[in-house]
CSV table of C-alpha atoms and ligand atoms in Angstrom, one decimal:
chain,number,residue,atom,x,y,z
A,698,MET,CA,48.2,-134.8,8.0
A,699,THR,CA,45.1,-133.2,10.7
A,700,ILE,CA,45.5,-131.4,13.4
A,701,GLU,CA,41.7,-132.2,14.7
A,702,THR,CA,41.6,-129.6,16.3
A,703,ALA,CA,41.5,-127.3,14.2
A,704,ASP,CA,40.3,-128.9,11.5
A,705,LEU,CA,42.9,-128.4,9.8
A,706,SER,CA,45.4,-130.9,6.5
A,707,PHE,CA,48.5,-130.1,4.8
A,708,THR,CA,51.3,-132.7,3.5
A,709,VAL,CA,54.2,-133.4,4.8
A,710,GLU,CA,57.0,-133.8,2.4
A,711,ASP,CA,59.6,-137.0,2.6
A,712,GLY,CA,62.1,-136.2,5.9
A,713,GLU,CA,60.2,-133.0,6.4
A,714,THR,CA,59.0,-132.5,11.0
A,715,ILE,CA,55.7,-131.7,11.2
A,716,LEU,CA,56.0,-128.5,12.7
A,717,GLY,CA,58.0,-127.5,9.3
A,718,ALA,CA,55.2,-128.1,7.0
A,719,ALA,CA,52.9,-126.0,9.1
A,720,ARG,CA,54.7,-123.3,9.0
A,721,ARG,CA,54.9,-124.0,5.4
A,722,ASN,CA,52.0,-123.8,5.1
A,723,GLY,CA,51.1,-120.7,7.3
A,724,ILE,CA,49.8,-122.5,9.8
A,725,TYR,CA,51.4,-121.4,13.6
A,726,LEU,CA,52.2,-123.9,16.3
A,727,PRO,CA,54.2,-122.3,18.8
A,728,PHE,CA,57.8,-123.6,19.4
A,729,GLU,CA,61.2,-122.0,20.7
A,730,CYS,CA,63.9,-124.3,20.4
A,731,GLY,CA,63.5,-126.6,17.2
A,732,TRP,CA,65.6,-129.3,18.0
A,733,GLY,CA,63.4,-131.0,21.0
A,734,SER,CA,64.6,-129.8,23.9
A,735,CYS,CA,62.3,-126.9,25.0
A,736,GLY,CA,59.5,-128.9,25.1
A,737,THR,CA,57.1,-126.0,23.3
A,738,CYS,CA,56.1,-127.8,20.9
A,739,LYS,CA,54.7,-130.4,22.4
A,740,ALA,CA,50.8,-132.1,20.9
A,741,THR,CA,48.8,-135.7,21.2
A,742,LEU,CA,49.1,-137.7,18.4
A,743,ILE,CA,45.4,-139.6,18.9
A,744,SER,CA,46.7,-142.3,15.0
A,745,GLY,CA,49.1,-142.5,12.8
A,746,GLU,CA,53.2,-142.9,13.1
A,747,ILE,CA,55.8,-140.6,13.2
A,748,ARG,CA,59.0,-141.4,13.9
A,749,TYR,CA,61.7,-138.3,15.4
A,750,LEU,CA,64.6,-137.1,13.1
A,751,LEU,CA,66.2,-136.4,16.8
A,752,GLU,CA,66.3,-140.0,18.2
A,753,ASN,CA,64.7,-139.2,21.2
A,754,PRO,CA,64.1,-135.4,21.7
A,755,PRO,CA,64.9,-134.5,26.1
A,756,ALA,CA,61.7,-132.6,25.9
A,757,ILE,CA,60.0,-136.4,25.6
A,758,SER,CA,59.8,-137.7,29.2
A,759,GLU,CA,58.4,-141.6,30.0
A,760,ARG,CA,55.5,-140.4,30.9
A,761,ASP,CA,54.7,-138.1,27.7
A,762,ARG,CA,55.8,-140.8,25.5
A,763,LYS,CA,52.8,-142.6,26.9
A,764,ARG,CA,50.3,-140.5,27.1
A,765,GLY,CA,51.1,-140.2,23.0
A,766,ARG,CA,53.0,-136.7,23.5
A,767,ILE,CA,55.2,-136.0,20.8
A,768,ALA,CA,58.0,-133.1,20.1
A,769,ILE,CA,56.7,-132.1,16.1
A,770,CYS,CA,59.9,-129.7,15.9
A,771,GLN,CA,61.4,-132.9,15.3
A,772,ALA,CA,59.1,-135.3,14.4
A,773,THR,CA,58.7,-136.4,10.9
A,774,PRO,CA,54.7,-139.1,9.7
A,775,VAL,CA,55.5,-142.3,8.8
A,776,SER,CA,51.4,-143.1,8.0
A,777,ASP,CA,48.9,-141.1,8.1
A,778,VAL,CA,48.6,-138.6,11.3
A,779,ILE,CA,46.2,-136.8,13.1
A,780,LEU,CA,47.7,-135.5,15.7
A,781,ARG,CA,45.9,-132.5,18.9
A,782,ALA,CA,47.5,-129.8,18.6
A,783,SER,CA,46.3,-126.1,19.8
A,784,VAL,CA,46.9,-123.4,16.4
A,785,LEU,CA,47.6,-120.0,17.3
A,786,GLU,CA,47.8,-118.1,15.1
A,787,ARG,CA,48.2,-118.0,11.1
A,788,LEU,CA,51.4,-116.3,10.6
A,789,PRO,CA,51.7,-113.3,9.0
A,790,GLU,CA,52.8,-114.0,5.6
A,791,HIS,CA,56.6,-112.2,5.4
A,792,LEU,CA,57.2,-115.4,8.7
A,793,GLN,CA,56.3,-117.7,6.8
A,794,THR,CA,58.8,-120.4,5.8
A,795,ARG,CA,59.9,-120.9,2.8
A,796,ASP,CA,62.7,-123.1,1.0
A,797,VAL,CA,64.9,-120.6,-0.9
A,798,CYS,CA,67.9,-122.0,-2.8
A,799,ALA,CA,71.6,-119.5,-1.3
A,800,VAL,CA,74.7,-119.5,-2.7
A,801,VAL,CA,77.5,-119.7,-1.3
A,802,GLU,CA,79.3,-116.2,-1.7
A,803,SER,CA,82.9,-115.9,1.3
A,804,ILE,CA,84.1,-118.0,3.5
A,805,VAL,CA,86.1,-115.5,6.7
A,806,GLU,CA,87.7,-117.9,9.5
A,807,VAL,CA,87.3,-114.6,12.5
A,808,THR,CA,88.9,-117.7,15.4
A,809,PRO,CA,89.9,-120.2,15.1
A,810,ASP,CA,86.8,-122.1,15.5
A,811,LEU,CA,84.3,-119.5,14.4
A,812,THR,CA,84.0,-118.9,10.8
A,813,HIS,CA,81.6,-116.5,8.6
A,814,PHE,CA,79.1,-117.9,5.8
A,815,TYR,CA,78.0,-114.9,3.5
A,816,LEU,CA,75.6,-116.8,1.1
A,817,ARG,CA,73.2,-114.9,-1.5
A,818,PRO,CA,69.4,-115.9,-1.9
A,819,GLU,CA,68.7,-116.6,-5.4
A,820,GLU,CA,65.0,-114.5,-4.2
A,821,ALA,CA,63.6,-111.8,-1.7
A,822,VAL,CA,63.5,-113.3,1.7
A,823,SER,CA,62.4,-112.2,4.4
A,824,TYR,CA,62.9,-112.7,8.6
A,825,GLU,CA,63.2,-110.4,11.6
A,826,PRO,CA,66.7,-109.9,13.6
A,827,GLY,CA,67.2,-113.0,15.4
A,828,GLN,CA,65.4,-115.5,13.7
A,829,TYR,CA,67.1,-118.9,12.4
A,830,ALA,CA,67.5,-120.9,9.0
A,831,ILE,CA,67.4,-124.1,9.2
A,832,PHE,CA,69.7,-125.5,6.9
A,833,ARG,CA,69.6,-129.0,4.5
A,834,LEU,CA,72.9,-130.1,5.0
A,835,GLY,CA,71.7,-133.9,3.4
A,836,PRO,CA,69.1,-136.5,4.0
A,837,GLU,CA,67.5,-136.0,6.7
A,838,LEU,CA,70.6,-133.3,7.9
A,839,ARG,CA,69.6,-130.0,9.0
A,840,ARG,CA,70.6,-128.0,11.0
A,841,ALA,CA,70.2,-124.3,12.9
A,842,TYR,CA,72.1,-121.2,11.9
A,843,SER,CA,71.3,-117.8,13.2
A,844,MET,CA,70.9,-114.7,10.6
A,845,ALA,CA,73.4,-111.8,11.8
A,846,ASN,CA,73.0,-109.5,10.0
A,847,LEU,CA,69.2,-107.5,9.2
A,848,PRO,CA,66.9,-108.7,5.6
A,849,GLY,CA,68.5,-107.1,2.3
A,850,ASP,CA,72.1,-106.4,3.4
A,851,GLU,CA,74.2,-105.9,0.6
A,852,ALA,CA,76.5,-108.2,1.7
A,853,GLY,CA,73.7,-111.0,1.3
A,854,LEU,CA,73.1,-113.8,4.5
A,855,GLU,CA,75.8,-113.5,7.1
A,856,PHE,CA,76.4,-116.1,9.0
A,857,ILE,CA,78.9,-117.2,12.3
A,858,ILE,CA,78.9,-120.8,12.4
A,859,ARG,CA,81.5,-122.5,15.2
A,860,ARG,CA,82.7,-125.5,13.3
A,861,TYR,CA,83.0,-128.9,16.3
A,862,PRO,CA,85.0,-131.5,13.9
A,863,GLY,CA,83.7,-135.0,13.5
A,864,LYS,CA,80.4,-133.4,13.9
A,865,PRO,CA,78.2,-134.1,11.1
A,866,GLY,CA,76.5,-130.6,10.6
A,867,SER,CA,79.2,-129.1,11.3
A,868,GLU,CA,81.5,-130.4,9.0
A,869,ALA,CA,79.3,-131.1,6.3
A,870,VAL,CA,79.4,-127.1,6.7
A,871,PHE,CA,82.7,-126.8,6.7
A,872,ARG,CA,83.0,-128.7,3.8
A,873,LEU,CA,81.0,-125.6,1.6
A,874,ARG,CA,82.7,-123.6,-0.6
A,875,PRO,CA,82.3,-119.8,-2.5
A,876,GLY,CA,79.9,-121.2,-5.5
A,877,SER,CA,78.6,-124.1,-2.9
A,878,ARG,CA,74.8,-124.1,-3.2
A,879,VAL,CA,72.8,-125.1,-0.1
A,880,MET,CA,68.7,-125.3,1.0
A,881,LEU,CA,67.6,-123.0,2.6
A,882,GLU,CA,64.6,-122.9,5.2
A,883,PHE,CA,63.4,-119.8,6.6
A,884,PRO,CA,62.3,-118.1,8.7
A,885,TYR,CA,62.5,-119.5,12.0
A,886,GLY,CA,61.8,-118.9,15.2
A,887,GLY,CA,60.4,-116.8,17.9
A,888,ALA,CA,63.5,-115.1,19.8
A,889,TYR,CA,62.5,-112.1,17.8
A,890,PHE,CA,63.9,-108.2,17.8
A,891,ARG,CA,59.9,-107.0,18.4
A,892,MET,CA,60.0,-102.8,19.2
A,893,THR,CA,58.0,-102.9,22.9
A,894,GLY,CA,58.7,-99.3,24.2
A,895,ARG,CA,61.3,-100.7,27.1
A,896,PRO,CA,65.4,-100.4,27.3
A,897,ASN,CA,67.0,-103.9,25.9
A,898,VAL,CA,69.1,-105.8,26.6
A,899,LEU,CA,71.3,-108.6,25.2
A,900,VAL,CA,72.8,-111.3,26.3
A,901,ALA,CA,75.4,-113.9,24.0
A,902,GLY,CA,77.3,-116.2,24.2
A,903,GLY,CA,79.4,-118.1,22.0
A,904,THR,CA,78.0,-118.4,18.8
A,905,GLY,CA,74.1,-117.1,20.4
A,906,ILE,CA,75.9,-113.9,19.3
A,907,ALA,CA,75.1,-114.2,16.1
A,908,PRO,CA,71.2,-113.4,16.2
A,909,MET,CA,72.3,-111.7,19.4
A,910,LEU,CA,74.1,-109.1,16.4
A,911,ALA,CA,71.1,-109.1,14.4
A,912,ILE,CA,69.2,-107.3,17.0
A,913,ALA,CA,72.1,-105.2,18.0
A,914,ARG,CA,71.6,-103.6,14.3
A,915,ALA,CA,68.3,-103.1,14.3
A,916,LEU,CA,68.9,-100.9,17.5
A,917,VAL,CA,71.5,-99.3,15.0
A,918,ALA,CA,69.3,-99.0,12.7
A,919,ARG,CA,66.4,-98.1,14.2
A,920,ARG,CA,67.9,-95.9,17.1
A,921,ALA,CA,65.9,-92.9,15.6
A,922,ASP,CA,62.5,-94.7,16.3
A,923,PRO,CA,60.3,-93.2,19.4
A,924,GLY,CA,61.1,-96.6,21.4
A,925,ILE,CA,64.2,-97.0,20.9
A,926,GLY,CA,66.7,-93.6,20.7
A,927,GLU,CA,65.9,-92.8,24.0
A,928,PHE,CA,67.2,-95.5,26.3
A,929,PRO,CA,69.9,-97.2,27.3
A,930,HIS,CA,70.7,-100.2,24.8
A,931,TYR,CA,73.2,-103.5,27.0
A,932,LEU,CA,74.9,-106.2,24.7
A,933,PHE,CA,76.5,-108.8,27.4
A,934,TYR,CA,78.7,-111.1,25.3
A,935,GLY,CA,80.6,-114.4,27.0
A,936,ALA,CA,83.1,-116.1,26.1
A,937,ARG,CA,85.4,-119.1,26.7
A,938,SER,CA,88.7,-116.2,26.1
A,939,PRO,CA,89.2,-112.5,24.3
A,940,VAL,CA,90.3,-114.8,21.4
A,941,ASP,CA,87.2,-116.7,21.3
A,942,LEU,CA,84.8,-113.3,21.3
A,943,ALA,CA,84.0,-112.3,17.3
A,944,GLY,CA,83.4,-109.7,16.1
A,945,LEU,CA,83.6,-107.6,18.8
A,946,GLU,CA,85.1,-105.1,16.5
A,947,ALA,CA,82.0,-104.7,14.6
A,948,LEU,CA,80.3,-104.3,17.8
A,949,TYR,CA,82.2,-101.4,19.0
A,950,ALA,CA,81.6,-99.8,15.6
A,951,LEU,CA,78.2,-100.2,16.3
A,952,SER,CA,77.8,-98.9,19.5
A,953,ALA,CA,79.8,-95.8,18.1
A,954,ARG,CA,77.2,-94.9,15.6
A,955,PHE,CA,74.5,-95.9,18.4
A,956,PRO,CA,76.0,-94.6,22.0
A,957,GLN,CA,72.8,-95.5,24.1
A,958,LEU,CA,74.2,-99.6,22.9
A,959,ALA,CA,76.7,-100.4,25.3
A,960,VAL,CA,78.8,-103.4,24.7
A,961,VAL,CA,79.8,-105.1,27.2
A,962,PRO,CA,82.2,-108.3,26.5
A,963,VAL,CA,82.8,-110.8,29.6
A,964,VAL,CA,85.0,-114.0,29.1
A,965,ASP,CA,86.1,-117.3,31.7
A,966,VAL,CA,89.6,-117.0,31.5
A,967,PRO,CA,91.4,-113.9,30.5
A,968,ASP,CA,95.1,-113.4,28.9
A,969,ALA,CA,97.1,-110.7,30.3
A,970,GLU,CA,95.8,-108.0,28.3
A,971,TRP,CA,92.2,-107.6,29.5
A,972,ARG,CA,90.4,-105.5,31.0
A,973,GLY,CA,87.0,-106.1,30.5
A,974,GLU,CA,84.4,-107.5,33.2
A,975,THR,CA,85.5,-111.7,33.6
A,976,GLY,CA,83.1,-114.7,35.3
A,977,LEU,CA,79.4,-115.6,35.1
A,978,VAL,CA,77.0,-113.0,33.0
A,979,THR,CA,75.1,-113.1,35.2
A,980,ASP,CA,76.5,-111.5,37.9
A,981,VAL,CA,77.7,-108.9,34.9
A,982,LEU,CA,74.2,-108.2,34.5
A,983,GLU,CA,73.4,-107.4,38.1
A,984,ARG,CA,76.9,-105.1,38.5
A,985,ARG,CA,76.1,-102.6,35.2
A,986,LEU,CA,72.0,-103.1,34.8
A,987,SER,CA,71.2,-99.2,36.3
A,988,GLU,CA,67.5,-99.8,36.2
A,989,PRO,CA,65.8,-102.3,38.2
A,990,TRP,CA,65.2,-105.5,35.8
A,991,SER,CA,61.5,-105.2,35.0
A,992,ALA,CA,62.0,-101.9,33.1
A,993,TYR,CA,63.9,-104.5,30.0
A,994,THR,CA,63.2,-106.6,26.9
A,995,PHE,CA,66.2,-109.8,27.4
A,996,TYR,CA,66.7,-111.4,24.4
A,997,VAL,CA,68.9,-114.5,25.2
A,998,ALA,CA,71.6,-116.5,22.6
A,999,GLY,CA,73.7,-119.2,24.1
A,1000,PRO,CA,74.6,-122.8,25.6
A,1001,PRO,CA,71.4,-124.2,27.5
A,1002,VAL,CA,73.3,-124.1,30.6
A,1003,MET,CA,74.2,-119.7,30.1
A,1004,VAL,CA,70.2,-119.4,28.7
A,1005,ASN,CA,69.0,-120.9,31.7
A,1006,ALA,CA,71.0,-119.4,34.4
A,1007,VAL,CA,70.1,-116.2,32.9
A,1008,VAL,CA,66.1,-117.0,32.7
A,1009,ARG,CA,66.1,-118.3,35.7
A,1010,ARG,CA,68.1,-115.4,37.3
A,1011,LEU,CA,65.8,-112.8,35.6
A,1012,ARG,CA,62.5,-114.7,36.6
A,1013,ASP,CA,64.2,-114.3,40.8
A,1014,ARG,CA,64.5,-110.4,39.7
A,1015,GLY,CA,60.9,-110.3,39.1
A,1016,VAL,CA,61.4,-110.2,35.1
A,1017,PRO,CA,58.0,-111.2,33.6
A,1018,LEU,CA,58.2,-113.9,30.9
A,1019,THR,CA,56.2,-112.2,29.0
A,1020,GLN,CA,59.1,-109.8,28.4
A,1021,VAL,CA,62.5,-112.2,27.8
A,1022,TYR,CA,63.3,-114.4,23.9
A,1023,TYR,CA,65.1,-116.6,23.9
A,1024,ASP,CA,67.2,-119.6,22.0
A,1025,ALA,CA,69.5,-122.1,23.4
A,1026,PHE,CA,71.9,-123.4,21.4
A,1027,GLY,CA,75.8,-124.0,21.1
B,733,FAD,C1,68.3,-122.1,17.4
B,733,FAD,C2,69.3,-122.9,16.8
B,733,FAD,C3,70.2,-121.6,16.3
B,733,FAD,C4,71.5,-122.0,15.8
B,733,FAD,N1,72.6,-121.6,15.4
B,733,FAD,C5,73.5,-121.3,15.8
B,733,FAD,C6,74.5,-120.4,14.9
B,733,FAD,O1,74.8,-119.3,14.5
B,733,FAD,N2,75.4,-120.5,15.1
B,733,FAD,C7,76.1,-122.0,15.0
B,733,FAD,O2,77.5,-122.8,15.0
B,733,FAD,N3,75.6,-122.5,16.1
B,733,FAD,C8,74.3,-122.6,16.0
B,733,FAD,N4,73.2,-122.7,16.3
B,733,FAD,C9,73.3,-125.6,16.9
B,733,FAD,C10,73.7,-126.1,15.4
B,733,FAD,O3,72.5,-126.1,14.5
B,733,FAD,C11,74.0,-127.0,15.3
B,733,FAD,O4,73.9,-127.3,16.5
B,733,FAD,C12,75.9,-127.3,15.6
B,733,FAD,O5,76.4,-126.3,14.4
B,733,FAD,C13,76.7,-128.1,16.4
B,733,FAD,O6,76.1,-129.9,15.1
B,733,FAD,P1,76.5,-130.6,14.5
B,733,FAD,O7,75.9,-131.8,13.7
B,733,FAD,O8,77.8,-130.2,14.2
B,733,FAD,O9,76.7,-131.0,15.7
B,733,FAD,P2,76.1,-132.7,17.0
B,733,FAD,O10,76.7,-133.0,17.8
B,733,FAD,O11,76.1,-133.6,15.6
B,733,FAD,O12,74.5,-131.7,17.0
B,733,FAD,C14,74.1,-130.8,17.5
B,733,FAD,C15,73.3,-130.9,18.3
B,733,FAD,O13,72.5,-130.8,17.2
B,733,FAD,C16,71.0,-132.0,18.3
B,733,FAD,N5,71.0,-133.0,17.3
B,733,FAD,C17,71.4,-133.4,16.0
B,733,FAD,N6,70.6,-134.1,15.4
B,733,FAD,C18,69.6,-133.3,15.5
B,733,FAD,C19,68.5,-133.3,14.3
B,733,FAD,N7,68.1,-135.0,13.7
B,733,FAD,N8,67.6,-132.2,14.4
B,733,FAD,C20,67.9,-130.8,14.9
B,733,FAD,N9,68.9,-130.8,16.3
B,733,FAD,C21,69.6,-132.1,15.7
B,733,FAD,C22,72.1,-132.6,18.6
B,733,FAD,O14,71.1,-133.3,19.9
B,733,FAD,C23,72.9,-131.6,19.5
B,733,FAD,O15,72.8,-131.1,20.8
B,733,FAD,C24,71.8,-122.9,16.7
B,733,FAD,C25,71.1,-124.4,17.0
B,733,FAD,C26,70.0,-123.5,17.3
B,733,FAD,C27,68.6,-124.7,17.5
B,734,FES,S1,60.9,-128.9,21.9
B,734,FES,FE1,60.2,-128.4,19.9
B,734,FES,S2,60.6,-126.0,20.0
B,734,FES,FE2,61.4,-127.1,21.4
């Protein structure tokens, strides 16, 4: 596999994506979602043949296909391939993607649909809060799951995973048992926590709480650092109903340790006891944020409909997109 524009060659393993192989080799090609939807990873195929792991990635239009544009986060070569792609920079060593074997240590159901999985990696790992791992769950069955805790946590790697009955990735994860071994590729993802010297707003929907919980934990761990402790920060957490809010107690416990972190749960369908916010998370942001929106750094993760609505609202409110980090899934 050769990237003509940068005069770089590397080997891609069977069933591996071009993006994954590049990262394994310490080469940073731009990407965002990692699953074929955003288009950030598009590159031009100059020669050779590829096939997609996810057939017809949504980011690739008919026009792209005609112009030889491919989504390298889902493409794997089936011959020698030459690509035209922009290489941004070499990744710092701790963000280079590696394969790590991990053993499932415990599995804890927290809501009818959401389960915490704790995995013990067999070697030391590093990642930034907000990043995710790819679980290799079977031949060509790879799915992304975000770490919910900080690297080095003695509980191991914590994941919060939703069950989708009958769906292949979800079924394979929920077949894991304590003692099962899983091959992980990580770290992945550009929506990770940065020290920006601004107050932070975290917005999570559904399982998007996993990466936002990791970032909230980073804020609490670094609350004494300049640029964190002096600001108010927010975590808005949207779910369908109160029973779908996973780990709310853990979030309130973080807020008790660092009162500048306001935790704001939001539900679509309240029950009789619900006293919190209801409705669209975008409207709750309007009600709750105290500063002009361009004063904040935003991290957003959740279903594409929610993420797109939030990012659109941020743009309308004049927030530069360089201050917005997001991952859409769910
Ligand atoms: C960056 C990121 C972080 C995520 N973090 C979490 C998390 O913390 N917790 C959680 O529960 N879920 C998370 N997900 C969602 C998770 O990866 C799966 O999509 C989900 O478990 C459902 O997979 P499935 O196979 O059961 O369902 P399916 O419906 O079969 O697939 C679900 C989605 O995966 C896409 N897909 C299908 N084949 C592929 C493929 N070969 N490669 C990539 N995508 C494919 C489909 O288009 C569909 O949108 C994350 C997704 C992404 C992209
Ligand atoms: S389409 Fe490849 S990173 Fe989003």
